[in-house]
XYZ file of C-alpha atoms in Angstrom:
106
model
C 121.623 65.910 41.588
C 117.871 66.306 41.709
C 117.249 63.500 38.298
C 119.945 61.294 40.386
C 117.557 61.543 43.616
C 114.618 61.113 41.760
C 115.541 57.965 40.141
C 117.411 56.807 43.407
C 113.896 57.200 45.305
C 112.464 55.164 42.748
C 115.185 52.496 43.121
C 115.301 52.199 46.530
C 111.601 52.852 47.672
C 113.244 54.849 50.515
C 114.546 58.747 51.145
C 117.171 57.748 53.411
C 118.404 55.269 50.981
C 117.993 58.015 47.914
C 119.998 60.454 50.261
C 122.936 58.199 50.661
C 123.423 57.697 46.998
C 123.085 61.433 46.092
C 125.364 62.091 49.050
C 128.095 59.668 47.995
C 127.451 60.545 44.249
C 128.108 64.766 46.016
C 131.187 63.505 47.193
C 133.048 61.816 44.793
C 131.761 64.310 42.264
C 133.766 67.267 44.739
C 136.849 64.677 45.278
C 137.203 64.398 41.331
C 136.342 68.024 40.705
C 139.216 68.866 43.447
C 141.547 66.675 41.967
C 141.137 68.232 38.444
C 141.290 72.076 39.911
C 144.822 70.968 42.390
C 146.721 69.642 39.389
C 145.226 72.269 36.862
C 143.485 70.346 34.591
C 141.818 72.036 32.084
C 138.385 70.257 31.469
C 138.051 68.577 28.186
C 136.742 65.226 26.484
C 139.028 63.084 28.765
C 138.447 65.059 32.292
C 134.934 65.178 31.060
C 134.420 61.153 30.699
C 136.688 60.820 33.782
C 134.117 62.579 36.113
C 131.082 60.633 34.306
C 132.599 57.425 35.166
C 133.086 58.477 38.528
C 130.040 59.626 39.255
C 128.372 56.808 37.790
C 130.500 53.743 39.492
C 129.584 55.943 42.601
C 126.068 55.412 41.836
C 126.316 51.903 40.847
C 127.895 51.003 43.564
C 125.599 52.729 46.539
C 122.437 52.364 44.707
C 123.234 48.318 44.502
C 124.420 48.218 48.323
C 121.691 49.952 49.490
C 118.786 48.109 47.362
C 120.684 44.798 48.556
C 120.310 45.911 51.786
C 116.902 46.932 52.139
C 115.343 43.892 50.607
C 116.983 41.475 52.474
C 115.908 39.547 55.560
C 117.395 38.778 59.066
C 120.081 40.803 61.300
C 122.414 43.792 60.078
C 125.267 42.045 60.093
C 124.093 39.075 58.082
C 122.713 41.998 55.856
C 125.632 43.290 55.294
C 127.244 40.326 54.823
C 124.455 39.616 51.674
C 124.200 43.300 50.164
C 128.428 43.146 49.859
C 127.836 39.684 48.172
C 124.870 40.546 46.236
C 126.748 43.963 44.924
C 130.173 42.494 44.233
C 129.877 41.027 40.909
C 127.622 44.110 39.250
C 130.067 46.872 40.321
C 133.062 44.635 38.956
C 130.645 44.006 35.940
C 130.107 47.836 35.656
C 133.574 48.533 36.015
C 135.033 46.591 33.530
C 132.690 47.695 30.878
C 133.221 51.500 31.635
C 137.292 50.747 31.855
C 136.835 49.037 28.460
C 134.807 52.042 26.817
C 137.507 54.680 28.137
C 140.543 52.780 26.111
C 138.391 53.488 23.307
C 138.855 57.048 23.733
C 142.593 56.638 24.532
């Protein structure tokens, strides 16, 4: 989590910003590790690529919020309103592509 913080500071020019991705990227890597131990999973290839993509749409999408955010001009809430439309399309774009490289393995 220390590379992922690393590169996040570098992303987002900021260590509150860098914290919330390596925070969100902490939880969702605990959720899906969790979820694998409660229905006894035994970790293998698929498990394996499951918690990569995971952890990296959870870094796509909070590194691309909170860049959107930072960099743009005026009041929170019109902010907000930009970073959510400014990160929309990337995440779906992101998404797709890592859906599309898991059937492979399937």
């Amino acid at each position: 989590f220390v590379g992922i913080f690393v590169v996040a500071l570098g992303a987002t020019v900021s260590v509150r910003g860098a914290l919330s991705v390596v925070i969100s990227t902490l939880i969702v890597f605990v959720q899906v590790m969790g979820l694998l131990a409660w229905f006894d999973v035994s970790f293998s290839a698929i498990p394996a690529v499951s918690l990569l993509m995971s952890i990296g749409m959870s870094i796509d999408f909070t590194a691309h919020s909170v860049v959107a955010f930072q960099f743009e001009m005026g009041t929170k809430q019109a902010r907000i309103k930009k970073a959510v439309a400014h990160t929309f399309f990337p995440v779906l774009q992101a998404g797709v592509s890592s859906m599309l490289g898991f059937l492979m393995l399937a």
